[in-house]
CSV table of C-alpha atoms and ligand atoms in Angstrom, one decimal:
chain,number,residue,atom,x,y,z
A,272,MET,CA,-1.4,195.5,-65.9
A,273,PRO,CA,-2.9,199.0,-65.4
A,274,LEU,CA,-2.4,200.6,-62.0
A,275,HIS,CA,-5.3,200.1,-59.7
A,276,THR,CA,-6.5,202.1,-56.7
A,277,GLY,CA,-8.6,201.0,-53.7
A,278,ARG,CA,-9.1,197.4,-52.6
A,279,HIS,CA,-8.6,194.4,-54.8
A,280,PHE,CA,-11.7,192.2,-55.0
A,281,LEU,CA,-10.6,188.6,-54.2
A,282,GLN,CA,-13.8,186.8,-55.3
A,283,ILE,CA,-12.3,183.4,-55.9
A,284,PRO,CA,-13.8,180.6,-53.7
A,285,GLY,CA,-10.7,180.5,-51.6
A,286,PRO,CA,-8.4,181.9,-50.5
A,287,THR,CA,-10.9,184.5,-49.3
A,288,ASN,CA,-10.7,188.1,-48.0
A,289,VAL,CA,-9.0,188.2,-44.6
A,290,PRO,CA,-10.5,190.6,-42.1
A,291,ASP,CA,-8.3,193.4,-40.9
A,292,GLU,CA,-8.7,192.2,-37.3
A,293,VAL,CA,-7.2,188.8,-38.3
A,294,LEU,CA,-4.3,190.4,-40.2
A,295,ALA,CA,-3.6,192.6,-37.2
A,296,ALA,CA,-3.6,189.7,-34.8
A,297,MET,CA,-1.3,187.8,-37.1
A,298,SER,CA,1.3,190.6,-37.1
A,299,ALA,CA,2.0,190.2,-33.3
A,300,PRO,CA,5.4,188.9,-32.4
A,301,THR,CA,5.9,185.1,-32.6
A,302,ILE,CA,6.1,183.5,-29.1
A,303,ASP,CA,7.8,180.5,-27.6
A,304,HIS,CA,5.7,177.5,-28.7
A,305,ARG,CA,6.7,175.7,-25.6
A,306,GLY,CA,5.9,178.5,-23.1
A,307,PRO,CA,2.9,179.1,-20.9
A,308,GLU,CA,1.5,181.9,-23.1
A,309,PHE,CA,1.3,179.5,-26.0
A,310,ALA,CA,-0.6,176.9,-24.0
A,311,ALA,CA,-3.4,179.4,-23.5
A,312,LEU,CA,-3.5,180.1,-27.2
A,313,GLY,CA,-3.5,176.3,-28.0
A,314,HIS,CA,-6.3,175.6,-25.6
A,315,GLU,CA,-8.5,178.5,-26.8
A,316,VAL,CA,-8.3,177.6,-30.5
A,317,LEU,CA,-8.7,173.9,-30.0
A,318,ALA,CA,-11.8,174.5,-27.8
A,319,GLY,CA,-13.1,177.1,-30.3
A,320,LEU,CA,-12.9,174.8,-33.3
A,321,GLY,CA,-15.3,172.2,-31.9
A,322,PRO,CA,-18.5,174.3,-32.4
A,323,VAL,CA,-17.5,175.2,-36.0
A,324,PHE,CA,-17.2,171.5,-36.9
A,325,GLY,CA,-20.3,170.7,-34.8
A,326,THR,CA,-18.3,168.3,-32.6
A,327,THR,CA,-17.3,167.7,-29.0
A,328,GLN,CA,-14.6,165.3,-30.3
A,329,PRO,CA,-11.0,166.2,-31.0
A,330,VAL,CA,-9.9,168.5,-33.9
A,331,VAL,CA,-6.4,168.0,-35.1
A,332,VAL,CA,-4.7,171.2,-36.5
A,333,TYR,CA,-1.8,170.9,-38.9
A,334,PRO,CA,0.5,173.5,-40.4
A,335,GLY,CA,-0.4,172.4,-44.0
A,336,SER,CA,-2.8,172.8,-46.9
A,337,GLY,CA,-6.2,171.2,-47.2
A,338,THR,CA,-4.5,168.6,-49.4
A,339,GLY,CA,-2.4,167.6,-46.5
A,340,ALA,CA,-5.5,167.2,-44.3
A,341,TRP,CA,-7.0,164.9,-47.0
A,342,GLU,CA,-3.8,162.7,-46.7
A,343,ALA,CA,-4.1,162.7,-42.9
A,344,ALA,CA,-7.7,161.5,-43.1
A,345,LEU,CA,-6.8,158.6,-45.3
A,346,THR,CA,-3.5,157.5,-43.8
A,347,ASN,CA,-4.7,157.6,-40.2
A,348,THR,CA,-7.7,155.4,-40.9
A,349,LEU,CA,-6.9,153.0,-43.7
A,350,SER,CA,-4.6,150.1,-44.7
A,351,PRO,CA,-2.9,149.2,-48.0
A,352,GLY,CA,-5.4,147.6,-50.4
A,353,ASP,CA,-8.5,148.8,-48.5
A,354,THR,CA,-11.4,149.9,-50.8
A,355,VAL,CA,-12.9,153.3,-50.5
A,356,LEU,CA,-16.1,154.5,-52.2
A,357,ALA,CA,-16.0,158.0,-53.7
A,358,PHE,CA,-18.2,160.1,-55.9
A,359,GLU,CA,-17.2,162.1,-59.0
A,360,THR,CA,-18.8,165.4,-58.0
A,361,GLY,CA,-16.0,167.5,-59.6
A,362,HIS,CA,-12.3,168.4,-59.6
A,363,PHE,CA,-11.7,168.1,-55.9
A,364,ALA,CA,-13.4,164.8,-55.5
A,365,THR,CA,-11.3,163.6,-58.5
A,366,LEU,CA,-8.0,164.8,-56.9
A,367,TRP,CA,-8.9,163.2,-53.5
A,368,GLN,CA,-9.5,159.8,-55.1
A,369,GLU,CA,-6.3,160.1,-57.2
A,370,MET,CA,-4.5,160.6,-53.9
A,371,ALA,CA,-6.2,157.6,-52.4
A,372,THR,CA,-5.1,155.5,-55.4
A,373,ARG,CA,-1.5,156.8,-55.1
A,374,LEU,CA,-1.5,155.9,-51.4
A,375,GLY,CA,-2.2,152.2,-52.3
A,376,LEU,CA,-6.0,152.2,-51.8
A,377,ARG,CA,-8.5,150.8,-54.2
A,378,VAL,CA,-11.1,153.3,-55.2
A,379,GLU,CA,-14.6,152.7,-56.4
A,380,PHE,CA,-15.4,156.0,-58.1
A,381,VAL,CA,-19.1,156.6,-58.8
A,382,PRO,CA,-19.3,158.5,-62.1
A,383,GLY,CA,-20.9,161.9,-62.0
A,384,ASP,CA,-21.7,164.8,-64.4
A,385,TRP,CA,-20.1,167.6,-62.3
A,386,ARG,CA,-23.5,169.2,-61.8
A,387,HIS,CA,-24.8,167.1,-58.9
A,388,GLY,CA,-23.7,166.1,-55.4
A,389,ALA,CA,-22.9,162.6,-54.2
A,390,ASP,CA,-25.9,160.4,-54.9
A,391,PRO,CA,-27.1,158.8,-51.7
A,392,GLU,CA,-29.0,156.1,-53.7
A,393,ALA,CA,-25.8,155.2,-55.6
A,394,ALA,CA,-24.1,154.9,-52.2
A,395,ARG,CA,-26.7,152.5,-50.9
A,396,GLU,CA,-26.6,150.4,-54.1
A,397,ARG,CA,-22.8,150.0,-53.8
A,398,LEU,CA,-22.8,149.4,-50.0
A,399,ALA,CA,-25.7,147.0,-49.6
A,400,PRO,CA,-24.2,144.1,-51.7
A,401,ASP,CA,-20.8,144.6,-49.9
A,402,THR,CA,-21.7,142.0,-47.2
A,403,GLU,CA,-18.0,141.2,-46.7
A,404,HIS,CA,-17.4,144.9,-45.8
A,405,ALA,CA,-14.5,145.3,-48.3
A,406,ILE,CA,-15.4,149.0,-48.5
A,407,LYS,CA,-13.7,150.6,-45.5
A,408,ALA,CA,-14.5,154.3,-46.1
A,409,VAL,CA,-16.9,156.5,-48.0
A,410,CYS,CA,-15.4,159.8,-49.1
A,411,VAL,CA,-17.6,162.8,-49.8
A,412,VAL,CA,-16.7,166.4,-50.8
A,413,HIS,CA,-19.4,168.4,-48.9
A,414,ASN,CA,-19.0,171.5,-51.0
A,415,GLU,CA,-17.5,170.9,-54.5
A,416,THR,CA,-15.6,174.1,-55.0
A,417,SER,CA,-15.1,173.4,-58.7
A,418,THR,CA,-18.9,173.2,-59.4
A,419,GLY,CA,-20.8,175.1,-56.6
A,420,VAL,CA,-22.7,172.0,-55.6
A,421,THR,CA,-23.2,170.9,-52.0
A,422,SER,CA,-23.7,167.2,-51.3
A,423,ARG,CA,-26.4,166.1,-48.9
A,424,VAL,CA,-24.2,164.5,-46.3
A,425,PRO,CA,-27.0,163.5,-43.9
A,426,ASP,CA,-28.7,161.6,-46.8
A,427,VAL,CA,-25.4,159.8,-47.6
A,428,ARG,CA,-25.2,158.9,-43.9
A,429,ARG,CA,-28.8,157.5,-44.0
A,430,ALA,CA,-27.9,155.5,-47.1
A,431,MET,CA,-24.9,153.9,-45.2
A,432,ASP,CA,-27.1,153.2,-42.2
A,433,SER,CA,-29.9,151.7,-44.3
A,434,ALA,CA,-27.4,149.4,-46.0
A,435,GLY,CA,-26.2,148.4,-42.5
A,436,HIS,CA,-22.6,149.1,-43.6
A,437,PRO,CA,-19.9,149.9,-41.1
A,438,ALA,CA,-17.6,151.9,-43.4
A,439,LEU,CA,-16.1,155.2,-42.1
A,440,LEU,CA,-17.6,158.4,-43.5
A,441,LEU,CA,-14.8,160.9,-44.5
A,442,VAL,CA,-16.0,164.3,-45.5
A,443,ASP,CA,-14.1,167.3,-47.1
A,444,THR,CA,-15.5,170.6,-45.8
A,445,ILE,CA,-12.6,172.7,-46.9
A,446,SER,CA,-14.9,175.2,-48.7
A,447,SER,CA,-18.0,174.8,-46.5
A,448,LEU,CA,-16.6,175.0,-42.9
A,449,GLY,CA,-17.8,178.2,-41.4
A,450,SER,CA,-20.0,179.1,-44.3
A,451,ILE,CA,-22.5,176.2,-44.9
A,452,ASP,CA,-24.4,174.3,-42.2
A,453,TYR,CA,-22.3,171.3,-41.1
A,454,ARG,CA,-22.6,168.9,-38.2
A,455,HIS,CA,-19.8,166.4,-37.6
A,456,ASP,CA,-21.3,164.7,-34.6
A,457,GLU,CA,-25.0,164.9,-35.5
A,458,TRP,CA,-24.4,163.6,-39.1
A,459,GLY,CA,-22.3,160.7,-37.9
A,460,VAL,CA,-19.2,161.8,-39.8
A,461,ASP,CA,-15.9,160.0,-38.8
A,462,VAL,CA,-13.3,162.4,-40.2
A,463,THR,CA,-14.1,165.9,-41.3
A,464,VAL,CA,-11.3,167.6,-43.4
A,465,GLY,CA,-11.0,171.4,-43.3
A,466,GLY,CA,-8.7,174.2,-44.3
A,467,SER,CA,-8.0,177.7,-43.1
A,468,GLN,CA,-8.3,179.8,-46.2
A,469,LYS,CA,-12.0,179.6,-47.1
A,470,GLY,CA,-14.9,180.1,-44.7
A,471,LEU,CA,-12.6,180.5,-41.8
A,472,MET,CA,-11.3,183.8,-43.2
A,473,LEU,CA,-7.6,183.1,-42.7
A,474,PRO,CA,-4.7,182.9,-45.1
A,475,PRO,CA,-3.8,179.5,-46.4
A,476,GLY,CA,-1.6,177.3,-44.1
A,477,LEU,CA,-3.7,175.3,-41.7
A,478,GLY,CA,-5.4,171.9,-42.3
A,479,PHE,CA,-7.9,170.2,-39.9
A,480,ASN,CA,-9.2,166.8,-39.1
A,481,ALA,CA,-12.2,166.4,-36.8
A,482,VAL,CA,-12.0,162.8,-35.5
A,483,SER,CA,-14.8,160.5,-34.3
A,484,GLU,CA,-14.3,157.8,-31.6
A,485,LYS,CA,-14.8,155.2,-34.4
A,486,ALA,CA,-12.1,156.9,-36.6
A,487,LEU,CA,-9.7,157.1,-33.6
A,488,ALA,CA,-10.3,153.4,-33.0
A,489,ALA,CA,-9.6,152.6,-36.7
A,490,SER,CA,-6.4,154.6,-36.5
A,491,ARG,CA,-5.0,152.2,-33.9
A,492,SER,CA,-4.9,149.4,-36.4
A,493,ALA,CA,-4.6,151.3,-39.7
A,494,GLY,CA,-1.6,150.1,-41.7
A,495,LEU,CA,-0.9,152.9,-44.2
A,496,PRO,CA,2.5,154.5,-43.3
A,497,LYS,CA,2.1,157.9,-41.5
A,498,SER,CA,4.4,160.0,-39.5
A,499,TYR,CA,3.9,163.8,-39.8
A,500,TRP,CA,0.1,163.2,-40.2
A,501,ASP,CA,-0.2,160.8,-37.3
A,502,TRP,CA,-3.0,162.0,-35.0
A,503,GLU,CA,-1.8,160.2,-31.9
A,504,PRO,CA,1.3,162.4,-30.9
A,505,ILE,CA,-0.6,165.5,-31.8
A,506,MET,CA,-3.7,164.7,-29.7
A,507,ALA,CA,-1.4,163.7,-26.8
A,508,THR,CA,0.5,167.0,-26.8
A,509,ASN,CA,-2.7,169.0,-27.5
A,510,ARG,CA,-4.0,168.0,-24.1
A,511,SER,CA,-1.6,170.5,-22.6
A,512,GLY,CA,-2.1,173.1,-25.3
A,513,PHE,CA,1.0,172.3,-27.4
A,514,TRP,CA,2.1,170.5,-30.6
A,515,PRO,CA,4.8,167.9,-31.0
A,516,TYR,CA,6.6,170.2,-33.4
A,517,THR,CA,6.6,174.0,-34.2
A,518,PRO,CA,3.0,174.9,-35.0
A,519,ALA,CA,2.0,177.9,-37.3
A,520,THR,CA,1.9,180.2,-34.3
A,521,ASN,CA,0.9,183.4,-36.1
A,522,LEU,CA,-1.9,181.6,-38.1
A,523,LEU,CA,-3.2,180.4,-34.7
A,524,TYR,CA,-3.3,184.0,-33.6
A,525,GLY,CA,-5.5,184.7,-36.6
A,526,LEU,CA,-7.6,181.6,-36.0
A,527,ARG,CA,-8.3,182.8,-32.4
A,528,VAL,CA,-9.7,186.0,-33.8
A,529,ALA,CA,-11.6,184.4,-36.7
A,530,LEU,CA,-13.3,181.9,-34.3
A,531,ARG,CA,-14.3,184.8,-32.0
A,532,MET,CA,-15.8,186.6,-35.0
A,533,LEU,CA,-17.8,183.6,-36.1
A,534,ASP,CA,-19.0,183.1,-32.5
A,535,GLU,CA,-20.0,186.7,-32.2
A,536,GLU,CA,-22.1,186.7,-35.4
A,537,GLY,CA,-23.5,183.3,-34.5
A,538,LEU,CA,-23.0,180.3,-36.8
A,539,ALA,CA,-26.7,180.2,-37.8
A,540,ASN,CA,-26.5,183.8,-38.9
A,541,VAL,CA,-23.2,183.1,-40.8
A,542,PHE,CA,-24.9,180.3,-42.7
A,543,ALA,CA,-28.0,182.4,-43.4
A,544,ARG,CA,-25.8,185.2,-44.7
A,545,HIS,CA,-24.1,182.9,-47.1
A,546,GLN,CA,-27.4,181.4,-48.4
A,547,ARG,CA,-28.8,184.9,-48.9
A,548,HIS,CA,-25.7,186.0,-50.9
A,549,ALA,CA,-25.9,182.8,-53.0
A,550,ALA,CA,-29.6,183.4,-53.7
A,551,ALA,CA,-28.9,187.0,-54.8
A,552,THR,CA,-26.0,185.8,-57.0
A,553,ARG,CA,-28.3,183.2,-58.7
A,554,ALA,CA,-30.9,185.9,-59.3
A,555,ALA,CA,-28.2,187.9,-61.1
A,556,VAL,CA,-27.0,185.0,-63.2
A,557,ARG,CA,-30.5,184.1,-64.3
A,558,ALA,CA,-31.4,187.7,-65.1
A,559,TRP,CA,-28.3,187.9,-67.3
A,560,GLY,CA,-29.8,184.9,-69.2
A,561,LEU,CA,-26.9,182.6,-68.1
A,562,GLU,CA,-27.0,179.2,-66.5
A,563,VAL,CA,-25.9,178.2,-63.0
A,564,LEU,CA,-23.9,175.0,-63.2
A,565,CYS,CA,-25.5,173.3,-60.2
A,566,ALA,CA,-28.5,171.3,-61.6
A,567,ASP,CA,-30.3,170.4,-58.4
A,568,GLU,CA,-32.3,173.1,-56.4
A,569,ARG,CA,-31.5,171.2,-53.2
A,570,GLU,CA,-27.7,171.4,-53.8
A,571,HIS,CA,-26.9,175.0,-54.5
A,572,SER,CA,-23.7,176.0,-52.7
A,573,GLY,CA,-23.9,178.9,-50.2
A,574,SER,CA,-20.2,179.7,-50.6
A,575,LEU,CA,-19.8,180.0,-54.4
A,576,THR,CA,-21.7,180.0,-57.7
A,577,ALA,CA,-20.3,178.5,-60.9
A,578,VAL,CA,-21.6,180.2,-64.0
A,579,LEU,CA,-21.8,178.5,-67.4
A,580,VAL,CA,-20.9,180.8,-70.3
A,581,PRO,CA,-22.4,180.3,-73.8
A,582,ASP,CA,-20.5,177.8,-76.1
A,583,GLU,CA,-18.8,180.4,-78.2
A,584,VAL,CA,-17.4,182.3,-75.1
A,585,ASP,CA,-14.2,181.6,-73.3
A,586,ALA,CA,-14.8,182.0,-69.6
A,587,ASP,CA,-11.1,182.7,-69.0
A,588,GLU,CA,-11.4,185.7,-71.3
A,589,VAL,CA,-14.2,187.1,-69.2
A,590,ARG,CA,-12.1,186.6,-66.1
A,591,ARG,CA,-9.1,188.3,-67.8
A,592,VAL,CA,-11.2,191.4,-68.7
A,593,VAL,CA,-12.7,191.6,-65.1
A,594,LEU,CA,-9.2,191.4,-63.6
A,595,GLU,CA,-7.6,193.9,-65.9
A,596,ARG,CA,-10.4,196.5,-65.9
A,597,PHE,CA,-11.9,196.1,-62.4
A,598,ASP,CA,-9.1,194.5,-60.4
A,599,MET,CA,-11.3,191.6,-59.4
A,600,SER,CA,-10.2,187.9,-59.3
A,601,LEU,CA,-12.9,185.3,-60.2
A,602,GLY,CA,-12.4,181.6,-60.0
A,603,ALA,CA,-11.4,179.7,-63.1
A,604,GLY,CA,-13.1,176.6,-64.4
A,605,LEU,CA,-11.1,173.6,-63.1
A,606,GLY,CA,-10.4,170.3,-64.8
A,607,ARG,CA,-12.9,169.5,-67.4
A,608,LEU,CA,-14.8,172.8,-66.8
A,609,ALA,CA,-11.8,174.9,-67.9
A,610,GLY,CA,-13.0,177.7,-70.1
A,611,THR,CA,-16.7,176.8,-69.8
A,612,VAL,CA,-17.4,178.2,-66.4
A,613,PHE,CA,-16.2,181.0,-64.1
A,614,ARG,CA,-16.8,180.9,-60.4
A,615,ILE,CA,-17.9,183.7,-58.1
A,616,GLY,CA,-16.8,183.3,-54.5
A,617,HIS,CA,-19.2,184.8,-52.0
A,618,LEU,CA,-17.9,183.3,-48.8
A,619,GLY,CA,-16.0,184.3,-45.7
A,620,HIS,CA,-15.6,188.0,-44.7
A,621,PHE,CA,-18.3,189.4,-47.0
A,622,ASN,CA,-21.3,191.7,-47.0
A,623,ASP,CA,-24.1,193.0,-49.2
A,624,LEU,CA,-22.2,195.9,-50.8
A,625,MET,CA,-19.2,193.7,-51.5
A,626,LEU,CA,-21.5,191.3,-53.3
A,627,ALA,CA,-23.1,194.3,-55.2
A,628,GLY,CA,-19.7,195.4,-56.2
A,629,THR,CA,-18.7,191.9,-57.2
A,630,LEU,CA,-21.8,191.4,-59.4
A,631,SER,CA,-21.4,194.8,-61.0
A,632,GLY,CA,-17.8,193.9,-62.0
A,633,VAL,CA,-19.0,190.6,-63.5
A,634,GLN,CA,-21.9,192.3,-65.4
A,635,MET,CA,-19.6,194.9,-66.9
A,636,GLY,CA,-16.9,192.3,-67.6
A,637,LEU,CA,-19.4,190.1,-69.4
A,638,GLN,CA,-20.5,192.9,-71.6
A,639,LEU,CA,-16.9,194.2,-72.3
A,640,ALA,CA,-16.0,190.6,-73.2
A,641,GLY,CA,-18.8,190.7,-75.8
A,642,VAL,CA,-21.1,188.1,-74.1
A,643,LYS,CA,-24.7,188.7,-75.0
A,644,ILE,CA,-26.5,189.2,-71.6
A,645,ASP,CA,-29.4,191.2,-70.3
A,646,PRO,CA,-27.9,193.8,-68.1
A,647,ALA,CA,-30.7,193.2,-65.5
A,648,GLY,CA,-28.6,190.9,-63.3
A,649,VAL,CA,-27.3,193.4,-60.8
A,650,ALA,CA,-30.8,194.9,-60.3
A,651,ALA,CA,-32.2,191.4,-59.8
A,652,ALA,CA,-29.6,190.7,-57.1
A,653,LEU,CA,-30.2,194.1,-55.4
A,654,ALA,CA,-33.9,193.3,-55.3
A,655,VAL,CA,-33.0,190.1,-53.3
A,656,LEU,CA,-30.7,191.9,-51.0
A,657,GLU,CA,-33.3,194.6,-50.3
A,658,GLN,CA,-35.9,192.1,-49.3
A,659,GLN,CA,-34.5,190.6,-46.1
B,837,LIG,C1,-9.5,174.3,-51.7
B,837,LIG,C2,-10.0,172.9,-51.6
B,837,LIG,C3,-9.2,171.8,-51.5
B,837,LIG,C4,-7.6,172.0,-51.5
B,837,LIG,O1,-7.2,172.7,-50.5
B,837,LIG,P1,-5.6,173.2,-50.5
B,837,LIG,O2,-5.5,174.0,-49.3
B,837,LIG,O3,-5.5,174.0,-51.8
B,837,LIG,O4,-4.8,172.0,-50.5
B,837,LIG,C5,-9.7,170.6,-51.4
B,837,LIG,N1,-11.0,170.4,-51.4
B,837,LIG,C6,-11.9,171.4,-51.5
B,837,LIG,C7,-13.4,171.1,-51.5
B,837,LIG,C8,-11.4,172.7,-51.7
B,837,LIG,O5,-12.3,173.7,-51.8
């Protein structure tokens, strides 16, 4: 690798760029996790998370990856042999349902083309005939990070209600929390799964479950084995600001600052900023003469854009050139999209000129990799950024 100067561009859709203020906060000395200073930290971050999830109900914070928080959502609410309904929106939805199967659940996996979100009509069609209520949970990935498609969760909720079905609604917001509008309470979600390293602007290492009353009630009779992920002892100790085991103290320092930053900008402004950067990115992609993977105008992701490359091009070669020449990391195509798309992350701690730099690197990289594009993409994006 050649020697690079200046800042690396980390434009994968998570982990994302960590603000200096967060890094500085995390470098403070670790404190006694059973002492009074810790309780103040615990209370502040637990209270501050509610608005980000759009909930007044408890949010459980784990030292763990998003994958761990997936497992927590399933094992706290379900019993061996229960059926869950899931949608093949992309790589992450596929991994989550594989986990459910491994845990001893039955999965009805609605097939998809990896260019659309969860289909509310398909949900209604599966739920309405299930008069015995064999389906215990509906699992939706809000923002499919492998495809750049955002599912319409309120429409899925309406489909469940119109079918009169009592299943729990479990939603993965790992790459939408703090970047795309999301409302746990208002949308009637039972468990919202989150992670620290995407819209929340932290390093990897925290997983979250926001828990509805109904999910909490389900957890009291759920039969899947759980120990580390068990909500009950965590919620009990959280009431006094603590955890039942050693929490990730320094990540919580970072979380405290990140939550203050989101609050200061205002969540509505945070969401609008992401939508605007996504629109500018799509303008660039289309001006280059390339195709955005998301095939439904209502479902474009605010946090990332997946770009299809022409058949004869290897998307990983484009990413390799961009990394080597311009010191920028782009997201790879995952699962069945390997080699056919690259993903531009535009979420988290980000601004207009960072996007301009990102798209400049992509445009130059495409040309250096020999992809036939119209070099009008960056100008098209700048025109969008100039407008508002
Ligand atoms: C990143 C991501 C995950 C996995 O999170 P890890 O922290 O890598 O375990 C799951 N779902 C979605 C939608 C993601 O973006």
